[in-house]
CSV table of C-alpha atoms in Angstrom, one decimal:
chain,number,residue,atom,x,y,z
A,1,MET,CA,27.4,121.7,108.6
A,2,GLU,CA,27.8,120.4,111.8
A,3,HIS,CA,31.2,120.4,114.2
A,4,TYR,CA,32.2,118.1,116.4
A,5,TYR,CA,35.1,117.9,119.2
A,6,PHE,CA,36.9,115.4,119.9
A,7,ASP,CA,40.2,116.6,121.0
A,8,ASN,CA,40.0,116.6,125.2
A,9,ALA,CA,43.1,115.1,126.2
A,10,ALA,CA,43.9,118.9,123.9
A,11,THR,CA,41.6,120.8,126.1
A,12,THR,CA,37.9,120.9,127.6
A,13,PRO,CA,35.3,123.3,126.6
A,14,VAL,CA,34.2,125.1,129.3
A,15,SER,CA,30.9,123.7,130.8
A,16,ALA,CA,27.9,126.4,131.4
A,17,SER,CA,28.3,126.0,135.1
A,18,VAL,CA,31.8,127.1,135.4
A,19,VAL,CA,31.5,129.6,133.3
A,20,GLN,CA,28.7,131.0,135.5
A,21,ALA,CA,30.6,130.8,138.8
A,22,MET,CA,33.1,133.0,136.8
A,23,THR,CA,31.6,135.7,135.3
A,24,ALA,CA,29.5,136.6,138.2
A,25,VAL,CA,33.4,136.8,139.5
A,26,LEU,CA,34.7,139.0,137.0
A,27,ALA,CA,32.2,141.1,137.8
A,28,ASN,CA,31.8,141.6,141.5
A,29,ASP,CA,34.6,139.5,143.2
A,30,PHE,CA,37.7,142.2,141.6
A,31,GLY,CA,39.3,142.7,145.1
A,32,ASN,CA,43.2,141.5,145.3
A,33,ALA,CA,43.1,138.2,148.6
A,34,SER,CA,45.6,140.0,149.6
A,35,SER,CA,44.3,142.9,151.0
A,36,THR,CA,43.2,143.8,154.4
A,37,HIS,CA,39.7,145.6,152.9
A,38,SER,CA,36.9,143.9,152.6
A,39,PHE,CA,36.8,143.7,148.7
A,40,GLY,CA,40.0,142.0,149.7
A,41,ARG,CA,38.7,139.9,152.2
A,42,ARG,CA,35.7,138.8,149.8
A,43,ALA,CA,38.4,137.4,147.0
A,44,HIS,CA,40.5,135.6,150.2
A,45,ASP,CA,37.3,134.3,150.8
A,46,LEU,CA,36.6,133.5,147.1
A,47,LEU,CA,40.5,131.8,147.6
A,48,ASP,CA,40.1,130.2,150.8
A,49,GLN,CA,36.7,128.0,149.7
A,50,SER,CA,39.0,126.8,146.6
A,51,ARG,CA,41.7,125.1,148.1
A,52,ARG,CA,39.0,123.8,150.8
A,53,THR,CA,37.4,122.1,147.9
A,54,ILE,CA,40.7,120.8,145.5
A,55,ALA,CA,41.5,120.1,148.9
A,56,GLN,CA,39.2,117.7,149.9
A,57,SER,CA,39.0,115.8,146.2
A,58,ILE,CA,42.3,114.9,146.5
A,59,ASN,CA,41.9,113.7,150.1
A,60,ALA,CA,44.8,115.4,150.9
A,61,ALA,CA,45.8,116.5,155.5
A,62,SER,CA,45.8,120.0,154.8
A,63,VAL,CA,43.7,122.6,152.8
A,64,ASP,CA,47.4,124.1,152.9
A,65,GLU,CA,48.8,121.1,150.9
A,66,VAL,CA,47.6,123.4,147.3
A,67,ILE,CA,49.0,125.3,145.5
A,68,PHE,CA,47.6,126.8,143.5
A,69,THR,CA,49.3,127.4,139.8
A,70,SER,CA,49.1,129.1,136.5
A,71,GLY,CA,48.9,124.6,135.1
A,72,GLY,CA,50.7,122.1,135.0
A,73,THR,CA,53.2,122.7,133.6
A,74,GLU,CA,54.0,125.0,136.0
A,75,SER,CA,53.8,122.4,138.0
A,76,ASP,CA,56.0,120.1,137.0
A,77,ASN,CA,58.3,122.3,136.9
A,78,THR,CA,58.0,123.9,140.7
A,79,ALA,CA,57.9,120.0,141.6
A,80,ILE,CA,61.0,119.2,139.5
A,81,MET,CA,63.6,121.7,139.7
A,82,SER,CA,62.1,122.3,143.9
A,83,THR,CA,63.2,119.1,144.4
A,84,ALA,CA,65.9,119.6,142.2
A,85,ALA,CA,67.3,122.4,144.8
A,86,ALA,CA,66.0,121.4,148.5
A,87,TYR,CA,67.5,118.0,147.8
A,88,GLY,CA,70.1,118.3,145.3
A,89,ASP,CA,72.6,118.0,149.1
A,90,ARG,CA,71.4,114.6,149.6
A,91,GLY,CA,72.0,114.0,145.5
A,92,HIS,CA,72.3,114.3,141.1
A,93,HIS,CA,69.9,110.5,141.1
A,94,ILE,CA,66.1,110.4,138.7
A,95,ILE,CA,64.2,108.7,138.4
A,96,THR,CA,61.5,109.6,135.3
A,97,THR,CA,60.6,107.0,132.9
A,98,ALA,CA,60.1,107.8,128.4
A,99,ILE,CA,57.0,108.2,127.5
A,100,GLU,CA,56.2,111.5,130.2
A,101,HIS,CA,54.8,115.2,129.2
A,102,PRO,CA,57.1,117.3,127.6
A,103,ALA,CA,56.7,119.8,130.9
A,104,VAL,CA,58.4,116.8,132.9
A,105,LEU,CA,60.7,115.9,129.8
A,106,GLN,CA,61.8,118.9,128.9
A,107,THR,CA,63.2,120.2,132.8
A,108,MET,CA,64.8,117.1,133.0
A,109,ALA,CA,66.7,117.4,130.5
A,110,ARG,CA,67.5,121.1,132.0
A,111,LEU,CA,68.4,119.2,134.7
A,112,GLU,CA,71.0,117.3,133.2
A,113,LYS,CA,72.0,120.6,132.0
A,114,GLN,CA,73.3,121.5,135.8
A,115,GLY,CA,74.7,118.1,136.6
A,116,PHE,CA,72.4,115.7,137.3
A,117,GLU,CA,71.4,112.1,136.4
A,118,VAL,CA,68.4,111.5,134.8
A,119,THR,CA,67.1,107.7,134.5
A,120,TYR,CA,64.5,107.4,131.7
A,121,LEU,CA,63.2,104.1,132.7
A,122,PRO,CA,62.1,102.3,129.2
A,123,VAL,CA,57.8,101.4,128.7
A,124,ASP,CA,56.3,98.0,127.7
A,125,GLN,CA,54.4,97.8,124.2
A,126,LEU,CA,51.5,99.2,126.2
A,127,GLY,CA,52.8,101.6,127.8
A,128,TYR,CA,52.8,101.2,131.0
A,129,VAL,CA,56.2,101.1,134.0
A,130,THR,CA,56.0,98.7,136.9
A,131,ALA,CA,57.4,99.1,140.8
A,132,ALA,CA,60.2,96.1,140.3
A,133,GLN,CA,62.1,98.9,137.7
A,134,VAL,CA,61.8,102.1,139.9
A,135,ALA,CA,62.9,99.9,142.4
A,136,GLN,CA,66.0,98.7,140.6
A,137,ALA,CA,67.0,101.9,138.9
A,138,LEU,CA,67.3,103.3,142.8
A,139,ARG,CA,70.4,104.5,143.9
A,140,PRO,CA,71.6,106.0,147.2
A,141,ASP,CA,71.2,109.1,145.5
A,142,THR,CA,68.4,109.0,144.3
A,143,ILE,CA,66.3,113.2,145.5
A,144,LEU,CA,62.8,112.5,143.2
A,145,VAL,CA,60.9,110.3,141.3
A,146,SER,CA,58.2,111.6,138.8
A,147,ILE,CA,55.4,109.1,137.0
A,148,MET,CA,52.4,110.5,135.1
A,149,MET,CA,49.1,108.4,136.7
A,150,GLY,CA,48.0,108.5,133.3
A,151,ASN,CA,49.5,109.1,130.2
A,152,ASN,CA,48.5,111.7,127.6
A,153,GLU,CA,48.1,110.3,124.0
A,154,ILE,CA,48.1,106.3,124.9
A,155,GLY,CA,45.7,106.5,128.2
A,156,THR,CA,48.2,103.8,130.3
A,157,ILE,CA,47.2,104.5,134.1
A,158,GLU,CA,50.5,103.1,135.4
A,159,PRO,CA,51.0,102.1,139.0
A,160,ILE,CA,51.1,104.5,141.7
A,161,LYS,CA,50.0,102.7,144.5
A,162,GLU,CA,52.2,100.9,144.8
A,163,ILE,CA,55.2,102.9,143.3
A,164,GLY,CA,54.3,105.1,145.9
A,165,ALA,CA,54.6,102.0,148.7
A,166,LEU,CA,57.9,101.2,147.3
A,167,LEU,CA,59.3,104.3,148.4
A,168,ALA,CA,57.6,104.9,151.9
A,169,ASP,CA,60.1,104.4,154.3
A,170,ARG,CA,63.2,106.0,151.3
A,171,PRO,CA,64.3,109.5,151.6
A,172,VAL,CA,63.2,109.9,147.8
A,173,VAL,CA,61.1,112.4,147.3
A,174,PHE,CA,57.6,111.2,144.6
A,175,HIS,CA,56.3,113.0,141.9
A,176,THR,CA,53.7,112.3,139.4
A,177,ASP,CA,51.6,114.4,136.8
A,178,ALA,CA,47.7,113.4,137.1
A,179,VAL,CA,46.8,116.5,134.3
A,180,GLN,CA,45.3,113.0,131.9
A,181,ALA,CA,43.5,111.2,135.2
A,182,TYR,CA,42.2,113.9,138.5
A,183,GLY,CA,39.4,114.8,135.8
A,184,VAL,CA,38.2,111.0,135.1
A,185,LEU,CA,39.5,108.0,138.0
A,186,PRO,CA,39.3,108.3,141.8
A,187,ILE,CA,42.6,110.7,143.3
A,188,ASP,CA,43.7,109.9,147.2
A,189,VAL,CA,46.7,111.4,148.0
A,190,GLN,CA,47.7,109.9,150.9
A,191,ALA,CA,46.8,106.1,149.7
A,192,LEU,CA,49.0,107.1,146.6
A,193,ASN,CA,51.3,107.7,148.9
A,194,VAL,CA,52.4,110.6,147.0
A,195,ASP,CA,54.4,114.4,148.0
A,196,PHE,CA,53.5,116.1,144.6
A,197,LEU,CA,50.4,115.3,142.4
A,198,SER,CA,50.2,118.4,139.1
A,199,VAL,CA,47.0,119.0,137.9
A,200,SER,CA,45.4,121.7,135.3
A,201,GLY,CA,42.4,123.0,134.7
A,202,HIS,CA,41.4,123.1,131.4
A,203,LYS,CA,41.5,119.6,131.4
A,204,LEU,CA,37.9,118.9,133.4
A,205,HIS,CA,35.8,122.0,131.9
A,206,GLY,CA,37.8,124.4,133.6
A,207,PRO,CA,39.2,127.6,131.8
A,208,LYS,CA,42.6,127.5,131.3
A,209,GLY,CA,45.9,129.2,133.2
A,210,VAL,CA,45.2,127.8,136.1
A,211,GLY,CA,45.8,124.6,137.8
A,212,PHE,CA,47.3,123.6,141.1
A,213,LEU,CA,50.1,121.4,143.2
A,214,TYR,CA,49.4,119.1,145.9
A,215,ALA,CA,52.9,119.3,148.5
A,216,LYS,CA,52.2,116.9,151.1
A,217,ASN,CA,53.3,119.1,154.1
A,218,GLY,CA,56.9,118.4,155.7
A,219,VAL,CA,58.3,118.1,151.4
A,220,LYS,CA,60.4,120.5,151.5
A,221,LEU,CA,59.3,123.5,148.4
A,222,VAL,CA,61.8,127.2,146.7
A,223,PRO,CA,59.8,128.7,144.2
A,224,PHE,CA,61.4,129.6,141.5
A,225,MET,CA,59.0,132.3,140.6
A,226,ASN,CA,60.5,135.5,143.4
A,227,GLY,CA,57.5,137.6,144.0
A,228,GLY,CA,55.0,138.8,146.9
A,229,GLU,CA,54.2,136.0,149.9
A,230,GLN,CA,50.7,134.4,148.4
A,231,GLU,CA,50.3,131.0,148.6
A,232,HIS,CA,52.0,131.1,152.2
A,233,LYS,CA,55.6,132.0,150.1
A,234,ARG,CA,55.1,129.4,148.4
A,235,ARG,CA,54.3,130.7,144.9
A,236,ALA,CA,55.3,134.5,144.3
A,237,GLY,CA,52.5,136.1,142.2
A,238,THR,CA,48.9,137.3,142.9
A,239,GLU,CA,46.6,135.2,143.4
A,240,ASN,CA,44.3,134.5,139.6
A,241,ILE,CA,40.8,134.4,141.7
A,242,PRO,CA,37.9,134.3,138.4
A,243,GLY,CA,40.2,131.0,137.3
A,244,ILE,CA,40.7,129.9,140.9
A,245,VAL,CA,36.9,129.4,141.6
A,246,GLY,CA,36.0,128.7,138.3
A,247,LEU,CA,38.3,125.7,138.8
A,248,ALA,CA,37.1,125.2,142.3
A,249,GLN,CA,33.9,124.5,140.0
A,250,ALA,CA,35.0,122.4,137.7
A,251,VAL,CA,35.9,120.0,140.6
A,252,ARG,CA,32.6,120.2,142.5
A,253,ASP,CA,30.5,119.4,138.8
A,254,LEU,CA,32.9,115.9,139.6
A,255,ASP,CA,32.4,114.9,142.9
A,256,GLY,CA,31.4,112.1,143.6
A,257,PRO,CA,29.7,109.7,141.9
A,258,ASN,CA,29.7,112.3,139.8
A,259,LYS,CA,32.9,111.4,138.3
A,260,ALA,CA,32.3,107.1,138.2
A,261,THR,CA,28.9,108.0,136.0
A,262,LYS,CA,31.4,110.8,133.8
A,263,GLN,CA,34.3,107.4,133.3
A,264,ALA,CA,31.1,105.4,132.3
A,265,ASN,CA,30.3,107.6,129.9
A,266,LEU,CA,33.3,108.0,128.2
A,267,LEU,CA,33.7,104.3,127.7
A,268,ALA,CA,30.3,104.0,126.1
A,269,LEU,CA,32.0,106.6,123.4
A,270,LYS,CA,34.8,104.4,123.0
A,271,GLN,CA,33.6,101.8,122.5
A,272,ALA,CA,30.9,102.5,120.7
A,273,VAL,CA,33.6,103.9,118.1
A,274,LEU,CA,35.1,100.4,118.1
A,275,LYS,CA,31.8,99.3,117.3
A,276,GLU,CA,31.4,100.9,114.4
A,277,LEU,CA,35.2,100.2,113.4
A,278,ALA,CA,34.6,96.4,113.7
A,279,GLN,CA,31.0,96.2,112.2
A,280,ALA,CA,32.4,98.1,108.9
A,281,GLN,CA,35.5,95.7,109.5
A,282,VAL,CA,38.3,98.1,109.1
A,283,ASP,CA,41.6,96.4,110.4
A,284,TYR,CA,43.2,98.8,112.9
A,285,HIS,CA,44.9,98.6,116.4
A,286,ILE,CA,44.5,99.8,119.5
A,287,ASN,CA,48.1,101.8,120.8
A,288,GLY,CA,47.7,101.6,124.6
A,289,PRO,CA,46.0,99.1,127.1
A,290,GLU,CA,42.2,97.9,126.1
A,291,PRO,CA,39.9,100.2,126.5
A,292,MET,CA,38.7,98.4,130.2
A,293,ASP,CA,42.5,99.4,131.2
A,294,SER,CA,43.2,102.8,130.5
A,295,LEU,CA,42.3,106.1,130.7
A,296,PRO,CA,38.3,106.3,129.7
A,297,HIS,CA,38.2,109.2,127.9
A,298,VAL,CA,41.3,108.1,125.6
A,299,LEU,CA,42.0,106.2,122.4
A,300,ASN,CA,45.4,105.7,121.0
A,301,LEU,CA,44.8,104.0,116.9
A,302,TRP,CA,46.6,102.6,114.3
A,303,PHE,CA,45.1,102.5,111.2
A,304,PRO,CA,47.9,100.8,108.8
A,305,GLY,CA,48.3,102.3,105.6
A,306,LEU,CA,46.7,106.3,106.1
A,307,PRO,CA,49.0,108.5,107.2
A,308,THR,CA,48.2,110.3,110.1
A,309,ASN,CA,48.0,114.0,108.5
A,310,LEU,CA,45.5,113.5,105.5
A,311,ALA,CA,43.2,110.9,108.0
A,312,LEU,CA,43.7,114.3,109.8
A,313,THR,CA,42.7,115.9,106.9
A,314,ASN,CA,39.5,114.0,105.9
A,315,LEU,CA,38.6,114.5,108.8
A,316,ASP,CA,38.3,117.7,109.8
A,317,LEU,CA,37.2,118.0,106.9
A,318,ARG,CA,34.4,116.2,107.7
A,319,GLY,CA,33.6,117.6,110.7
A,320,PHE,CA,35.5,115.9,113.5
A,321,ALA,CA,38.5,117.2,115.2
A,322,VAL,CA,40.8,114.3,116.0
A,323,SER,CA,44.9,114.7,116.6
A,324,GLY,CA,47.5,113.0,116.2
A,325,GLY,CA,49.6,112.5,119.7
A,326,SER,CA,50.4,115.3,122.0
A,327,ALA,CA,49.0,119.0,121.2
A,328,CYS,CA,52.0,120.7,122.1
A,329,THR,CA,53.7,118.2,119.7
A,330,ALA,CA,51.6,118.4,117.1
A,331,GLY,CA,52.6,121.6,115.6
A,332,SER,CA,55.9,120.4,115.4
A,333,LEU,CA,57.6,117.5,112.9
A,334,GLU,CA,58.8,115.3,115.6
A,335,PRO,CA,57.6,111.7,116.0
A,336,SER,CA,55.4,111.1,118.8
A,337,HIS,CA,58.3,110.3,121.7
A,338,VAL,CA,55.0,108.0,123.7
A,339,LEU,CA,54.4,105.6,119.8
A,340,THR,CA,58.3,106.3,119.7
A,341,ALA,CA,58.8,104.2,123.0
A,342,LEU,CA,56.2,101.8,122.5
A,343,TYR,CA,57.1,100.6,118.7
A,344,GLY,CA,60.7,102.0,118.2
A,345,ALA,CA,61.9,104.9,115.9
A,346,ASN,CA,60.9,103.3,112.8
A,347,ALA,CA,57.9,102.0,113.5
A,348,ALA,CA,54.8,102.7,111.3
A,349,GLU,CA,52.4,103.3,113.7
A,350,ILE,CA,54.3,106.9,114.8
A,351,SER,CA,52.8,108.0,111.6
A,352,GLU,CA,49.5,106.5,111.2
A,353,SER,CA,48.1,106.8,114.1
A,354,LEU,CA,46.2,109.0,115.1
A,355,ARG,CA,44.1,110.1,118.9
A,356,ILE,CA,40.6,111.0,120.5
A,357,SER,CA,40.0,111.2,123.5
A,358,PHE,CA,36.6,112.4,124.0
A,359,GLY,CA,34.5,114.7,126.9
A,360,SER,CA,30.7,115.1,129.1
A,361,GLU,CA,29.7,117.0,126.3
A,362,ASN,CA,30.3,115.1,123.4
A,363,THR,CA,26.6,112.4,122.8
A,364,LEU,CA,27.0,109.0,121.5
A,365,ALA,CA,25.3,110.1,118.1
A,366,GLN,CA,28.6,111.9,117.6
A,367,ALA,CA,30.8,108.7,118.5
A,368,GLN,CA,29.1,106.3,116.0
A,369,ALA,CA,29.0,109.0,113.3
A,370,LEU,CA,33.0,109.8,113.7
A,371,GLY,CA,33.1,105.9,114.0
A,372,GLN,CA,31.3,106.4,111.0
A,373,ALA,CA,33.8,108.8,109.6
A,374,LEU,CA,36.5,107.3,110.5
A,375,VAL,CA,35.4,104.1,108.0
A,376,THR,CA,34.9,106.1,105.1
A,377,VAL,CA,38.4,108.2,105.5
A,378,VAL,CA,39.7,104.8,105.3
A,379,SER,CA,38.1,103.2,102.4
A,380,ASP,CA,38.4,105.2,100.8
A,381,TYR,CA,42.1,106.2,101.1
A,382,LEU,CA,42.8,102.3,101.3
A,383,GLY,CA,39.9,101.3,98.8
A,384,HIS,CA,37.8,98.6,100.7
């Protein structure tokens, strides 16, 4: 039986070009980038080249604004905890949203235990917050606004540029979690006016265990790991050169028009699944914005009357891997905090929805086959 992977918002398969780039480093370049001999200098050159590639991809003003980390969670934690440590003498108020990734929400909960006050902005039924909501929530003691660029469960793209413009002349640090957005949307950190931006390699066909944090020059950064002076004293620990080179290769693969092409291809896959459901007259509803308005790789569907766990099992038995929500919480019995924020704690959508997320290795034929499998599962269970 063929197996098809449609859970790319959880993680993506590593591309052949990334495997090749990493294998070459693993085989030939084992030096420590902090060493001054030829082996170390070679590793440091690879580090510099990778940093330039990534800085250019987001239009950073300086290559030094890119800090390599272990991934999105560390990048989120660093941005938030650093701001609390660096600017806590100015105020103890933070603004975020109710639908952030657990890496943000749990860090906020930690800060609340330390005496910080966090405002969790509600979202509408499509998952949006507005710049007006942020403006209304701002206080004289607000030091940080942290709002994700694209939601990992329903694909909502938040108005980061408008919020950045609102905060441009205010003494407030602005962080955005771009883990889901970076691989599919064009990003210009200067146009967005963000101070921190988080990215993870394994969401864009790169390796796990590596990511980066964009930190705007002039914004204070207090490292929360102690150790050596790597990453210009901002992130201790010997750099993962093979992983960083793999991340940079994944970024090169998305260069320029490649990202726009990927965006169009992913949207076509999404529409192919919906076309199969529509032709079979399956009763479904989209959670979040319409396909053209959301992240092109994320599709969250409610099938009234079809329990999520039953649908997941039956699709898996047919060779299709999808999910019921964020992979970071899927192993628990807790309901999706994102769908709860949209519909309320007792809504049927919470226990009857599926997240389908597409990647570069999916084909149109696979998407059509997934749509047909969904039709079969719904029909078998609901009897029509």
